């Protein structure tokens, strides 16, 4: 989940968290809530982007085995400290997730997931995509552990096509 969140900034240029509406849409797609009301943008979009950058720093530092800057640590810790979504039985007898602030609660899940990943053996399986201008992080779950691209459908395919083109005579 935290790596999905990092992918809201693609190729260092395509910003998916462009405004409060986009942030609510991401939380609706990846969080446990059926609907997420669009909040007023009281600086929370910027906060969400800062959290994303801080998560990247925490994970990158751990991968390189260097201490994480306190500024990044503080941001991730603060997000993780907020209450995550709580399960509740709804009127219709089904399980629903509740939170006073669905966005903050989901970002708490994202931050907790980032810390789980950072301190789990899976960290050794986190790779950076070899695709041109991609740089996305992904968990290599393949048995040989030699996966190179975040996705075969996008970066992997492009790399194959480029290699093919390079081999063809003009
Ligand atoms: Zn990629």
mmCIF file with all atom_site columns, C-alpha atoms and ligand atoms in Angstrom, residues 7 11 128-138 148-152 154-156 158, ligand 1:
data_model
loop_
_atom_site.group_PDB
_atom_site.id
_atom_site.type_symbol
_atom_site.label_atom_id
_atom_site.label_alt_id
_atom_site.label_comp_id
_atom_site.label_asym_id
_atom_site.label_entity_id
_atom_site.label_seq_id
_atom_site.pdbx_PDB_ins_code
_atom_site.Cartn_x
_atom_site.Cartn_y
_atom_site.Cartn_z
_atom_site.occupancy
_atom_site.B_iso_or_equiv
_atom_site.pdbx_formal_charge
_atom_site.auth_seq_id
_atom_site.auth_comp_id
_atom_site.auth_asym_id
_atom_site.auth_atom_id
_atom_site.pdbx_PDB_model_num
ATOM   1  C  CA  . UNK A 1 7   ? 3.439  5.895  -7.224  1.00 0.00 ? 7   UNK A CA  1
ATOM   2  C  CA  . UNK A 1 11  ? 8.473  9.758  -13.220 1.00 0.00 ? 11  UNK A CA  1
ATOM   3  C  CA  . UNK A 1 128 ? 13.822 0.388  -7.983  1.00 0.00 ? 128 UNK A CA  1
ATOM   4  C  CA  . UNK A 1 129 ? 12.361 0.043  -11.462 1.00 0.00 ? 129 UNK A CA  1
ATOM   5  C  CA  . UNK A 1 130 ? 14.948 0.029  -14.252 1.00 0.00 ? 130 UNK A CA  1
ATOM   6  C  CA  . UNK A 1 131 ? 12.509 1.681  -16.648 1.00 0.00 ? 131 UNK A CA  1
ATOM   7  C  CA  . UNK A 1 132 ? 13.517 4.948  -18.282 1.00 0.00 ? 132 UNK A CA  1
ATOM   8  C  CA  . UNK A 1 133 ? 12.438 7.879  -16.088 1.00 0.00 ? 133 UNK A CA  1
ATOM   9  C  CA  . UNK A 1 134 ? 10.423 5.586  -13.807 1.00 0.00 ? 134 UNK A CA  1
ATOM   10 C  CA  . UNK A 1 135 ? 12.235 5.029  -10.538 1.00 0.00 ? 135 UNK A CA  1
ATOM   11 C  CA  . UNK A 1 136 ? 9.165  3.451  -8.904  1.00 0.00 ? 136 UNK A CA  1
ATOM   12 C  CA  . UNK A 1 137 ? 9.810  1.107  -5.991  1.00 0.00 ? 137 UNK A CA  1
ATOM   13 C  CA  . UNK A 1 138 ? 8.283  -2.352 -6.036  1.00 0.00 ? 138 UNK A CA  1
ATOM   14 C  CA  . UNK A 1 148 ? 13.732 -5.351 -13.018 1.00 0.00 ? 148 UNK A CA  1
ATOM   15 C  CA  . UNK A 1 149 ? 10.554 -3.438 -13.777 1.00 0.00 ? 149 UNK A CA  1
ATOM   16 C  CA  . UNK A 1 150 ? 7.684  -2.143 -11.679 1.00 0.00 ? 150 UNK A CA  1
ATOM   17 C  CA  . UNK A 1 151 ? 5.289  -3.590 -14.241 1.00 0.00 ? 151 UNK A CA  1
ATOM   18 C  CA  . UNK A 1 152 ? 5.754  -5.740 -17.315 1.00 0.00 ? 152 UNK A CA  1
ATOM   19 C  CA  . UNK A 1 154 ? 4.371  -0.558 -18.830 1.00 0.00 ? 154 UNK A CA  1
ATOM   20 C  CA  . UNK A 1 155 ? 8.106  -0.239 -18.150 1.00 0.00 ? 155 UNK A CA  1
ATOM   21 C  CA  . UNK A 1 156 ? 8.995  -3.852 -18.992 1.00 0.00 ? 156 UNK A CA  1
ATOM   22 C  CA  . UNK A 1 158 ? 8.800  -0.382 -23.221 1.00 0.00 ? 158 UNK A CA  1
HETATM 23 ZN ZN1 . LIG B 2 .   ? 8.615  1.367  -13.864 1.00 0.00 ? 1   LIG B ZN1 1
#
